[in-house]
Short mmCIF file of C-alpha atoms and ligand atoms in Angstrom, two decimals:
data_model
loop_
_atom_site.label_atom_id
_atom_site.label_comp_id
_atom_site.label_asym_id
_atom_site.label_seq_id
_atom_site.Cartn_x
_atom_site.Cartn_y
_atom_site.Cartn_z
CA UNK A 3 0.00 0.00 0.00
CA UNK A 4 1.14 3.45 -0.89
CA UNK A 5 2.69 5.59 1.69
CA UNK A 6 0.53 8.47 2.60
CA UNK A 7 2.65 11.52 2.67
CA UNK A 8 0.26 13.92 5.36
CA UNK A 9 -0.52 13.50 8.48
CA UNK A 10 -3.17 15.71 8.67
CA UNK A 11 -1.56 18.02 11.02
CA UNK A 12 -2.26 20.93 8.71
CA UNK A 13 -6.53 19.69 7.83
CA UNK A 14 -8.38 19.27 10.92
CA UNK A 15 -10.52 22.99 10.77
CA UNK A 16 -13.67 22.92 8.52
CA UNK A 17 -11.90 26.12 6.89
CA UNK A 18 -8.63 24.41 5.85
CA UNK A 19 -11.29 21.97 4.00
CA UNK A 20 -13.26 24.32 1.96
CA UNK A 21 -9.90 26.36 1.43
CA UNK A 22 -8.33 23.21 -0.44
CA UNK A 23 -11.87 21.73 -1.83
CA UNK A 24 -11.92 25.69 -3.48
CA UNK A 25 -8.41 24.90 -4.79
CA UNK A 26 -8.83 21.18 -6.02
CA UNK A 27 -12.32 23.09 -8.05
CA UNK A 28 -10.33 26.09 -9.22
CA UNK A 29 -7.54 23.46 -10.50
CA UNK A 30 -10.20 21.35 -12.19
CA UNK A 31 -11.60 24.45 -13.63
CA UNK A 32 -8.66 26.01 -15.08
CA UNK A 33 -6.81 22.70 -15.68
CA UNK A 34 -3.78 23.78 -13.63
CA UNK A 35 -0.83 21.77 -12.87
CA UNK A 36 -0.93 19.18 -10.09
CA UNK A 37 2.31 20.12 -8.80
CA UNK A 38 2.09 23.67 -8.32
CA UNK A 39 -1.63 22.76 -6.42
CA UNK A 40 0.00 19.95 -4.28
CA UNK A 41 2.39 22.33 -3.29
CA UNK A 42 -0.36 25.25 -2.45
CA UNK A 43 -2.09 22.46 -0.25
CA UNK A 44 -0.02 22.71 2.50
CA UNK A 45 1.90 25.93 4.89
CA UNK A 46 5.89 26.64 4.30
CA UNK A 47 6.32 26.97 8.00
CA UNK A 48 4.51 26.91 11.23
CA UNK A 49 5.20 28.03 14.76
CA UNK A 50 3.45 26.68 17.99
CA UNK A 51 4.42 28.61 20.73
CA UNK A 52 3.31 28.63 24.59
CA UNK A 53 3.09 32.37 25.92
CA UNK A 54 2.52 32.73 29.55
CA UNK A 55 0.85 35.47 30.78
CA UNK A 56 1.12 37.10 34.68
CA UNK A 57 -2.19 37.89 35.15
CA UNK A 58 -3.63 40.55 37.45
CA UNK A 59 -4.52 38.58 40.25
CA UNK A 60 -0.59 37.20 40.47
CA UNK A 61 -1.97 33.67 38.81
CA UNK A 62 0.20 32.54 35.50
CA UNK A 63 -1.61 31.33 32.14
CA UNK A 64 -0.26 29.56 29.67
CA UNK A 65 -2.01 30.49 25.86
CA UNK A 66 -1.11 28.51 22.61
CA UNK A 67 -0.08 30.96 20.47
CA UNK A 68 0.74 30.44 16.80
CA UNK A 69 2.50 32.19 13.49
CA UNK A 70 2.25 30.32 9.85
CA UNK A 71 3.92 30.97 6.61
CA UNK A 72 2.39 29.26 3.80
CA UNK A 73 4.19 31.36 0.84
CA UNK A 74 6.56 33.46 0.31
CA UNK A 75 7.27 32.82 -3.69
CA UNK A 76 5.71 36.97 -3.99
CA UNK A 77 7.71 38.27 -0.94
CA UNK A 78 7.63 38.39 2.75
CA UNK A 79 4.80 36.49 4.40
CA UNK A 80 1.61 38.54 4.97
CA UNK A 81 -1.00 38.19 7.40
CA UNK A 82 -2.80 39.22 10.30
CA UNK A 83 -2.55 38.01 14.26
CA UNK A 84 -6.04 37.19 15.17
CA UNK A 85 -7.08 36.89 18.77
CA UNK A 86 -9.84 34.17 19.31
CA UNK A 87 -11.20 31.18 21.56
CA UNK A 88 -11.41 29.20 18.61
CA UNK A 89 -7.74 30.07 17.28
CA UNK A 90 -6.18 26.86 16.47
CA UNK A 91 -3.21 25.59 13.90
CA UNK A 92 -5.29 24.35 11.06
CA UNK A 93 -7.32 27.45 10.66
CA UNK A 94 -4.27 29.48 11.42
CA UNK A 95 -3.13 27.62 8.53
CA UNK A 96 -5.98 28.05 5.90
CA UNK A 97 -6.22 31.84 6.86
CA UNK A 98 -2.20 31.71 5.99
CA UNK A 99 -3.27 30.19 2.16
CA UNK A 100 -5.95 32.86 1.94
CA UNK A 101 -3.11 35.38 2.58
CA UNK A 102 -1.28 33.95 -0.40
CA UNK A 103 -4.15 33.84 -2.70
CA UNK A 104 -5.48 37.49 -1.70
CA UNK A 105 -2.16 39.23 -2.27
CA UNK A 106 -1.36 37.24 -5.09
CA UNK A 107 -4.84 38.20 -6.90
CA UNK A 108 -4.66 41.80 -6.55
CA UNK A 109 -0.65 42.16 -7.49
CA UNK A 110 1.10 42.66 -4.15
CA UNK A 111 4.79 41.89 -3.82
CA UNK A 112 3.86 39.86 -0.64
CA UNK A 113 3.31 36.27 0.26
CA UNK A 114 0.82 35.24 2.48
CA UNK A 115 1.11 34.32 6.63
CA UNK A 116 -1.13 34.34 9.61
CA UNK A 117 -0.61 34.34 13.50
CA UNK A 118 -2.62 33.98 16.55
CA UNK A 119 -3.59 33.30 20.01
CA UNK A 120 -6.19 30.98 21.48
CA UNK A 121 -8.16 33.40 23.76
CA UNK A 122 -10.93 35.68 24.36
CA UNK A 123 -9.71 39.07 24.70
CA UNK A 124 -12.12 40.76 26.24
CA UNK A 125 -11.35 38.54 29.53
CA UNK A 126 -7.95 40.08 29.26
CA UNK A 127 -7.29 43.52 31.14
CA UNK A 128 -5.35 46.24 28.83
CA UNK A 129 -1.75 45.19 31.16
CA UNK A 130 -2.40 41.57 30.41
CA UNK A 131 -2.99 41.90 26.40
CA UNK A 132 0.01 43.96 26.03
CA UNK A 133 2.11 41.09 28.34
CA UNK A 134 0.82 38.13 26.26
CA UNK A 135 1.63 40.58 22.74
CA UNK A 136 5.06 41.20 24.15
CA UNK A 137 5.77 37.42 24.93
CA UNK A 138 4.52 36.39 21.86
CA UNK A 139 5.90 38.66 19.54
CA UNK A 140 9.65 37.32 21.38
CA UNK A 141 8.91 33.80 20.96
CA UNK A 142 8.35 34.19 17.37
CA UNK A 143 10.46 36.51 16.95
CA UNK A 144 12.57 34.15 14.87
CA UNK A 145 10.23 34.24 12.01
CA UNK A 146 8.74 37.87 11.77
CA UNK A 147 11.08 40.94 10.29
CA UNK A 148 10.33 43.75 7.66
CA UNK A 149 11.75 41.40 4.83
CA UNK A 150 10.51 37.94 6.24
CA UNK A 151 7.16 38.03 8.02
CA UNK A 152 4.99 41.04 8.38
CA UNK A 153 2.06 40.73 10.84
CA UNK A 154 -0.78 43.52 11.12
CA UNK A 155 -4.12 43.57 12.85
CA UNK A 156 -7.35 40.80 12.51
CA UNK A 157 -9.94 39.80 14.64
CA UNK A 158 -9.61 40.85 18.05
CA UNK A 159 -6.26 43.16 17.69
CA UNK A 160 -5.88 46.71 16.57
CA UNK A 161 -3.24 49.36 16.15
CA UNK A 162 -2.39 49.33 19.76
CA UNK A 163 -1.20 45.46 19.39
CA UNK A 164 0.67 46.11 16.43
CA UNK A 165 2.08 49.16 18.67
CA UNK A 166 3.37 46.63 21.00
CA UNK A 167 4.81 44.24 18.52
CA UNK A 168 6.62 46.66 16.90
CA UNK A 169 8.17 48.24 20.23
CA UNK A 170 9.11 44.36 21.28
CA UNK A 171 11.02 44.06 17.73
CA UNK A 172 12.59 46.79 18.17
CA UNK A 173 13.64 46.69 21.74
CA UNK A 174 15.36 43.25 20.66
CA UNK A 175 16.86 44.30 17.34
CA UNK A 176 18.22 47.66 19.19
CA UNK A 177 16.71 50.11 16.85
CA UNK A 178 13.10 50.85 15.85
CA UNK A 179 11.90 48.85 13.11
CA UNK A 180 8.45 50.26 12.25
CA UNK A 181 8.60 47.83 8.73
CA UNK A 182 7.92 44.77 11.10
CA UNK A 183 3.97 45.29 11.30
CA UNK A 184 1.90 46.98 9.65
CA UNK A 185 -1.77 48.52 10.45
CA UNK A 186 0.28 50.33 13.15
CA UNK A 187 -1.08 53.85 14.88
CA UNK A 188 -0.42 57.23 12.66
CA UNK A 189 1.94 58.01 15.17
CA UNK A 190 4.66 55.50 15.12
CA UNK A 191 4.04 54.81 10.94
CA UNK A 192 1.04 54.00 10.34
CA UNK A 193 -0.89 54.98 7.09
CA UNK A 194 -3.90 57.24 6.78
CA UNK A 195 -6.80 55.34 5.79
CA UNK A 196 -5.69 51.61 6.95
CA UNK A 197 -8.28 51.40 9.70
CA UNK A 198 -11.12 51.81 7.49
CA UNK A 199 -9.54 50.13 3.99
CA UNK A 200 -11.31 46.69 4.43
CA UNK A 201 -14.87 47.71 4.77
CA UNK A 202 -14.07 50.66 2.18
CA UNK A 203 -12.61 48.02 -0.19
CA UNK A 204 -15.72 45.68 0.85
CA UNK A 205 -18.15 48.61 -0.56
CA UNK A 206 -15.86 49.46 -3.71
CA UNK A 207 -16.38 45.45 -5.46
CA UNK A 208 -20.24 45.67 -4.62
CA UNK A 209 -20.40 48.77 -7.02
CA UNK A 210 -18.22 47.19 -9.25
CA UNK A 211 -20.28 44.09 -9.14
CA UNK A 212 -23.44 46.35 -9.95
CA UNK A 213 -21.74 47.70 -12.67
CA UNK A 214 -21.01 44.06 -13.87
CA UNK A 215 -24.02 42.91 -13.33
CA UNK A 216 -25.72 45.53 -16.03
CA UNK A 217 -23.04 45.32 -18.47
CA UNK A 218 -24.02 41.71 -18.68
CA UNK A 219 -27.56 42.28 -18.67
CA UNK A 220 -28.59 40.39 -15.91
CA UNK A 221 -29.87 43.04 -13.56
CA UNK A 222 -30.71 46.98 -14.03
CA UNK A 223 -29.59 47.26 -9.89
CA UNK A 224 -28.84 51.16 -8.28
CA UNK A 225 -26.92 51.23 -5.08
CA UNK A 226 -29.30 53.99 -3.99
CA UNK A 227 -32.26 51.67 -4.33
CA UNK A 228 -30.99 48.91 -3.06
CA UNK A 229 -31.33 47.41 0.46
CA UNK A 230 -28.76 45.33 2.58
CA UNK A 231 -27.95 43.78 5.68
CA UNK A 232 -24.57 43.49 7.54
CA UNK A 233 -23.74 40.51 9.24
CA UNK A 234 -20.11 41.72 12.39
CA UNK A 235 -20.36 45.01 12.94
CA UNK A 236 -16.87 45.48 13.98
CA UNK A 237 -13.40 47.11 12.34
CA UNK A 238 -14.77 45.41 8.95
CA UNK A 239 -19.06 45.40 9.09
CA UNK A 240 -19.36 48.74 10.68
CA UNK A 241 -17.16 50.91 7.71
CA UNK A 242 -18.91 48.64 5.24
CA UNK A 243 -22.22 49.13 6.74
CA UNK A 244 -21.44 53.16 6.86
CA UNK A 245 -20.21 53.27 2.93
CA UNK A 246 -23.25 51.59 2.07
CA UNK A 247 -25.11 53.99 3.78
CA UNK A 248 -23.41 57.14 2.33
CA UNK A 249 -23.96 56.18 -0.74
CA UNK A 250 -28.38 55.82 -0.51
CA UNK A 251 -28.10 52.22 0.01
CA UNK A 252 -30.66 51.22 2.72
CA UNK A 253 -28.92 49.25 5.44
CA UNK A 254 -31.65 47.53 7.14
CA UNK A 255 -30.50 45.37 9.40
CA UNK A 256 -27.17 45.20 11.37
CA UNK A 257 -25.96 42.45 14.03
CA UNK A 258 -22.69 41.31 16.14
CA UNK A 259 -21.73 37.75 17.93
CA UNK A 260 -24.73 38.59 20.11
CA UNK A 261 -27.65 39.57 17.57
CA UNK A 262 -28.77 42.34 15.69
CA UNK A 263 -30.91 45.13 15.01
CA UNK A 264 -33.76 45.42 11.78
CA UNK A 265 -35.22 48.50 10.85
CA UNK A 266 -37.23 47.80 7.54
CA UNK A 267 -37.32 51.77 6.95
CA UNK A 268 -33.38 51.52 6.91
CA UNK A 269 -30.85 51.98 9.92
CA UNK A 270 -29.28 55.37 10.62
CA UNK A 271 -25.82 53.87 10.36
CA UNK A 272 -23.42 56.37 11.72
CA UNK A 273 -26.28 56.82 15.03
CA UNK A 274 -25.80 52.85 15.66
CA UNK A 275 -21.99 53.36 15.61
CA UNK A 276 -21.80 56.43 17.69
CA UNK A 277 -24.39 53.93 20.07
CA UNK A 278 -21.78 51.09 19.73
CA UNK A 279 -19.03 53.34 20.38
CA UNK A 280 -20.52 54.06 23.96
CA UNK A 281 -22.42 50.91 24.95
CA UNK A 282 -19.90 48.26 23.30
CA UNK A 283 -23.22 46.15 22.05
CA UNK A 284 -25.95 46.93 19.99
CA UNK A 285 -28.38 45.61 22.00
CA UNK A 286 -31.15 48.01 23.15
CA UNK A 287 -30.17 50.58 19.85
CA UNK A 288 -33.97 52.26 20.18
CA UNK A 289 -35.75 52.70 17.28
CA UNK A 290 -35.15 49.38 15.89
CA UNK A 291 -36.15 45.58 16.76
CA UNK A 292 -33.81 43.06 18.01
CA UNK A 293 -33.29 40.62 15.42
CA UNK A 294 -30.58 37.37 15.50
CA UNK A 295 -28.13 36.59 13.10
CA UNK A 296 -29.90 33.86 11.75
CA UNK A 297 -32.61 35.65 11.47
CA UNK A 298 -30.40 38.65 9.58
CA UNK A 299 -29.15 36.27 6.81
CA UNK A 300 -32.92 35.15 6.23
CA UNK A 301 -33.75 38.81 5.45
CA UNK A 302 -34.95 39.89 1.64
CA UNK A 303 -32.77 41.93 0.96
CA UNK A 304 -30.29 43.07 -2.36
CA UNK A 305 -26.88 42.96 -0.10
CA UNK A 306 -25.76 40.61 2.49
CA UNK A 307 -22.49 41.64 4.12
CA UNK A 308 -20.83 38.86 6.14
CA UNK A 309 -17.93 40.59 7.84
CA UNK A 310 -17.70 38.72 11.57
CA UNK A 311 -15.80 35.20 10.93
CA UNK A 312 -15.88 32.11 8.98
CA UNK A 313 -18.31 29.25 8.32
CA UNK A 314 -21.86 31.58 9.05
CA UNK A 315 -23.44 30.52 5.74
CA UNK A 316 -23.28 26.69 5.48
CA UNK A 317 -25.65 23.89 4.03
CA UNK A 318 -27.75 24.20 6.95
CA UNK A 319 -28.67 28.06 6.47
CA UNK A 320 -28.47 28.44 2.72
CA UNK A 321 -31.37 27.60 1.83
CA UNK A 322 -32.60 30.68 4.03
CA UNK A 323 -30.51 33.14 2.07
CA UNK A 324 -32.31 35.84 -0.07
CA UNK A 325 -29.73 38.80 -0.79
CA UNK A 326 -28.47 38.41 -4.58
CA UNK A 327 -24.73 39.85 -4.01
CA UNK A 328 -22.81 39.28 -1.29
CA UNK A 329 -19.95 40.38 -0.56
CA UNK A 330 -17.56 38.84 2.17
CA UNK A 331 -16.23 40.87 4.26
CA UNK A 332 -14.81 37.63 6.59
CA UNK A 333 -12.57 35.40 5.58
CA UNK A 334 -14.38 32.36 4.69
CA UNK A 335 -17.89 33.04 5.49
CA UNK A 336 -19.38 31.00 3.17
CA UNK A 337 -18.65 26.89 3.53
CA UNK A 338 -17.71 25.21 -0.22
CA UNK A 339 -21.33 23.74 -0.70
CA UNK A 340 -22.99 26.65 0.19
CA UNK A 341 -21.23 28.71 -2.49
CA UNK A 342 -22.06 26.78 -5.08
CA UNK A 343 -25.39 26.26 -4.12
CA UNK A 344 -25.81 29.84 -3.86
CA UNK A 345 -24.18 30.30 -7.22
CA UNK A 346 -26.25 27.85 -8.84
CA UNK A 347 -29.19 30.17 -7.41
CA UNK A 348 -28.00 32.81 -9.62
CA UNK A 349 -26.23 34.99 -6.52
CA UNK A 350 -23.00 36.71 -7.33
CA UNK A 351 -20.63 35.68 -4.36
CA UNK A 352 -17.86 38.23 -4.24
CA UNK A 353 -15.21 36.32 -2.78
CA UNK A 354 -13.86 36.86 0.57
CA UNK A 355 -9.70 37.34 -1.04
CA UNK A 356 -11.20 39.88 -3.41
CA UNK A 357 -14.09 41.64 -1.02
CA UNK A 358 -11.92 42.11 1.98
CA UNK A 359 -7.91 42.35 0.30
CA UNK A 360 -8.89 46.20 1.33
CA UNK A 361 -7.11 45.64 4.51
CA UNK A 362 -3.82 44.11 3.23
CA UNK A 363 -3.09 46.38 -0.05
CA UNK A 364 -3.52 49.33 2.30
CA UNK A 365 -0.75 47.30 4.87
CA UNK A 366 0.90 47.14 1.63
CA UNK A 367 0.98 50.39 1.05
CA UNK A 368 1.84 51.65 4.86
CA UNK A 369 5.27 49.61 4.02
CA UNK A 370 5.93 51.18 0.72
CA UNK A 371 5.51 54.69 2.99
CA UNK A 372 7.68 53.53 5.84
CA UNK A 373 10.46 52.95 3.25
CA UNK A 374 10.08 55.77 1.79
CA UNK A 375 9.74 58.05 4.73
CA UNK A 376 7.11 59.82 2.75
CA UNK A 377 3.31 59.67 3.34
CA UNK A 378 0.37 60.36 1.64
CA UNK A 379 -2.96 62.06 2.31
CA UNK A 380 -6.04 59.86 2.87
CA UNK A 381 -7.09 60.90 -0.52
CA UNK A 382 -4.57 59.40 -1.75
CA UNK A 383 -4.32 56.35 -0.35
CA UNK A 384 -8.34 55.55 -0.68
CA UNK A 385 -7.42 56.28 -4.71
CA UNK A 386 -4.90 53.85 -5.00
CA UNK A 387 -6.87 51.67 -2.93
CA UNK A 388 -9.96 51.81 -5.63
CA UNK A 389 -7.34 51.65 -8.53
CA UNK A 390 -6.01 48.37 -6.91
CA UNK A 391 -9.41 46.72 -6.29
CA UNK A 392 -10.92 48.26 -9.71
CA UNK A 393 -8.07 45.81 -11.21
CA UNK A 394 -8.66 43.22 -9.40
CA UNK A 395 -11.94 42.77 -9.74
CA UNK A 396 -11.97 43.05 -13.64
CA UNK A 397 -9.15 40.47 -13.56
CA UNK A 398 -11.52 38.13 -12.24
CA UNK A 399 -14.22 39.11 -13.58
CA UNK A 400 -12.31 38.58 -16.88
CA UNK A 401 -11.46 35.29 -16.02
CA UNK A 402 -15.13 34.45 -14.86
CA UNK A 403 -16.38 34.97 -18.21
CA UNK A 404 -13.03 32.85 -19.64
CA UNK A 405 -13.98 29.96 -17.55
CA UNK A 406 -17.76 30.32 -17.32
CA UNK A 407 -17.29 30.14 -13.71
CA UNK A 408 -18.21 32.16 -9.93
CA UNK A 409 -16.26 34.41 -8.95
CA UNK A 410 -15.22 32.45 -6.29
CA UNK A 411 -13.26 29.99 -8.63
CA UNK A 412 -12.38 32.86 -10.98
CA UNK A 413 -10.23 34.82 -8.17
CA UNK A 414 -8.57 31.54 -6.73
CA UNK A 415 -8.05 30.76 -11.04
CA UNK A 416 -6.54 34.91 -10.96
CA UNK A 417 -4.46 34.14 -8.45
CA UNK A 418 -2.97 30.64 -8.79
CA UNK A 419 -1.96 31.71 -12.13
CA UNK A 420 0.31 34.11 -11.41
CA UNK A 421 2.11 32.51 -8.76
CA UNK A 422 2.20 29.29 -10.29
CA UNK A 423 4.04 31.54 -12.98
CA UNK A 424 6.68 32.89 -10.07
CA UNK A 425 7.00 29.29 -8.49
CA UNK A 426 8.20 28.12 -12.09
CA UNK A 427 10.29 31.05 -12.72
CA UNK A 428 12.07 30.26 -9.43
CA UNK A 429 12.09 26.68 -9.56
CA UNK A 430 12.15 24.15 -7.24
CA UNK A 431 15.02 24.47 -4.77
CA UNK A 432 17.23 22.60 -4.50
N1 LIG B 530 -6.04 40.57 8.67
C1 LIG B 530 -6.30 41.20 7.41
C2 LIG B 530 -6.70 40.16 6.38
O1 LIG B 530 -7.17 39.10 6.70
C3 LIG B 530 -5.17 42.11 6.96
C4 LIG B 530 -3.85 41.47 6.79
C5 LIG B 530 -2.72 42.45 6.54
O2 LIG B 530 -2.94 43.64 6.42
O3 LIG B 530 -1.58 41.96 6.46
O4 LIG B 530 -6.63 40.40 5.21
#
């Protein structure tokens, strides 16, 4: 009997499934080569760490902490450190291939990586987050650098973390490296415009997608008469829910990890933030009803933003869905099977390495800055950002219509091909 070559080690997480079932369809699709797909299957490099934490009370905890490189054919790895009880290695791992595939698809010089810690933060004071950031960013230290490994913000850390990572690099190395992460605070490098980049670049493929849409014919839609619903209504749902609603779409129903809000007369978008800023929930927002997520994704409605985390939409709520774009915000919201059941239903699925590559071209371009010593205005940066997307998008789209395929396969297609041109430029070492 043949020898099987995997353990497994890498596939255990329902997201590292779809994430190579997507690849094996994309392959099948586009008839790519075997060996370049074999090799996409599985992560360059992992790190398990253990970080113990002092906690307030004088008590030690010990946290599984994680970074994972699964390409750096482009460039340095890329990726965010996410913060999360359900954190493990194999979805550490599958975010890491999403990495690759997003900043491959919309041209960035940068692989793709992705760290993080098995916790809820919000049982963590402020002097314990910044300990367990501080011991983590030294035991991986190994890995991470401006030309290696660049970590930035995901769920459940923000500038502040990146703050801290950068100050623990630097402490070590002796001199400030502000190229290590990126989505860092204006202050210490950061670019104008990176906080709000994903949800922006969230909004920018759903007009695009509009605009498809009635070139083809299929639909006559206008933003401004359209409806949606946004499913997280954190760093990513609540700038996407708030571009919607600046540009006349009605944004009827908003919800986080513990339900939403529905107002069928449309939401007053930036009221609910300013209300979210101050009561850190949504619950009891007056002049709306509670709804629950489930309950949100069963809407009619013209948009469906999920933006929270992976694996909302599966076979067992599909069925439910009524919105005809969506646009993921997450990464992975949608399970395999539900995409192309919702495809076959005649949705248009922006995918989640187009919809939400916002974040990281925008990290991309805070680095370009940082070398350069020389930033740019907002207005600037949110341009490049829509002349980025605006590419990327008609790439795929392009190669939607070449293949006769969702978007979904067309931007994993996009993006295979040109690294699977880099990885045979290179060549196989040794
Ligand atoms: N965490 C974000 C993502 O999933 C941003 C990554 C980055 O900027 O490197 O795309």
């Amino acid at each position: 009997m043949a020898h099987d070559l995997r353990s497994g080690l890498w596939s255990t997480s329902p997201l590292y499934q779809n994430a190579v079932m997507d690849l094996d369809f994309a392959g099948k699709t586009a008839g790519m080569s075997p060996n370049v797909l074999e090799r996409l299957k599985t992560p360059k490099k992992a790190m398990c760490v253990s970080v113990p934490v002092r906690m307030d009370d004088g008590s030690v905890k010990v946290f599984e902490g994680y970074r994972v490189q699964h390409s750096t054919t482009l460039g340095p790895g890329k990726g965010g450190i996410r913060f999360h009880p359900e954190v493990n290695l194999s979805e550490v791992s599958a975010l890491a291939m999403l990495m690759t595939m997003k900043c491959s698809l919309v041209g960035l010089p940068l692989g793709g990586a992705k760290g993080g810690i098995r916790l809820d933060p919000s049982q963590l004071s402020r002097a314990e987050q910044q300990a367990l950031t501080r011991r983590y960013t030294m035991e991986i230290i190994s890995m991470i650098g401006p030309e290696q490994d660049v970590p930035a913000p995901d769920i459940g850390t923000d500038g502040q973390h990146m703050a801290w990572m950068m100050d623990t690099y630097s402490m070590a190395k002796g001199h400030a490296v502000p190229g290590v992460v990126t989505g860092k605070p204006i202050e210490i490098g950061g670019s104008l415009g990176r906080p709000e980049s994903t949800g922006r670049g969230v909004v920018y493929v759903i007009e695009h997608a509009i605009d498809l849409l009635k070139r083809r014919g299929t639909a006559q839609y206008d933003l401004k008469k359209m409806t949606a619903t946004v499913n997280g209504f954190g760093k990513v749902g609540a700038v996407a829910a708030n571009e919607l609603f600046i540009r006349g779409c009605k944004v009827v129903a908003v919800s986080d990890f513990y339900g939403g809000i529905y107002n069928k007369a449309g939401l007053n978008i930036p009221d609910v933030i300013n209300y979210m800023n101050k009561n850190r929930t949504l619950k009891g927002y007056p002049n709306a009803e509670a709804i629950s997520n489930e309950q949100l994704f069963a809407l009619e409605v013209d948009i469906l933003v999920p933006a929270a985390i992976d694996g909302v939409i599966t076979k067992d709520n599909m069925k439910n869905i009524r919105a005809k774009i969506i646009s993921e915000g997450a990464n992975g919201p949608i399970t395999s099977e539900a995409q192309h059941y919702l495809e076959s239903q005649g949705v248009t699925i922006i995918p989640d390495i187009l919809a939400n590559a916002g974040g990281v071209i925008v990290s991309y371009f805070e680095w370009v800055q940082g070398l350069q010593q020389f930033f740019w205005s907002e207005k600037e940066v949110n341009e490049k950002l829509a002349e980025v997307m605006a590419r990327a998008f008609n790439r795929t789209a392009e190669t939607s219509d070449r293949y006769k395929c969702g978007m979904k396969t067309a931007a994993l297609i996009t993006s295979v091909e040109r690294l699977s041109q880099a990885m045979l430029l290179r060549g196989l070492f040794p």
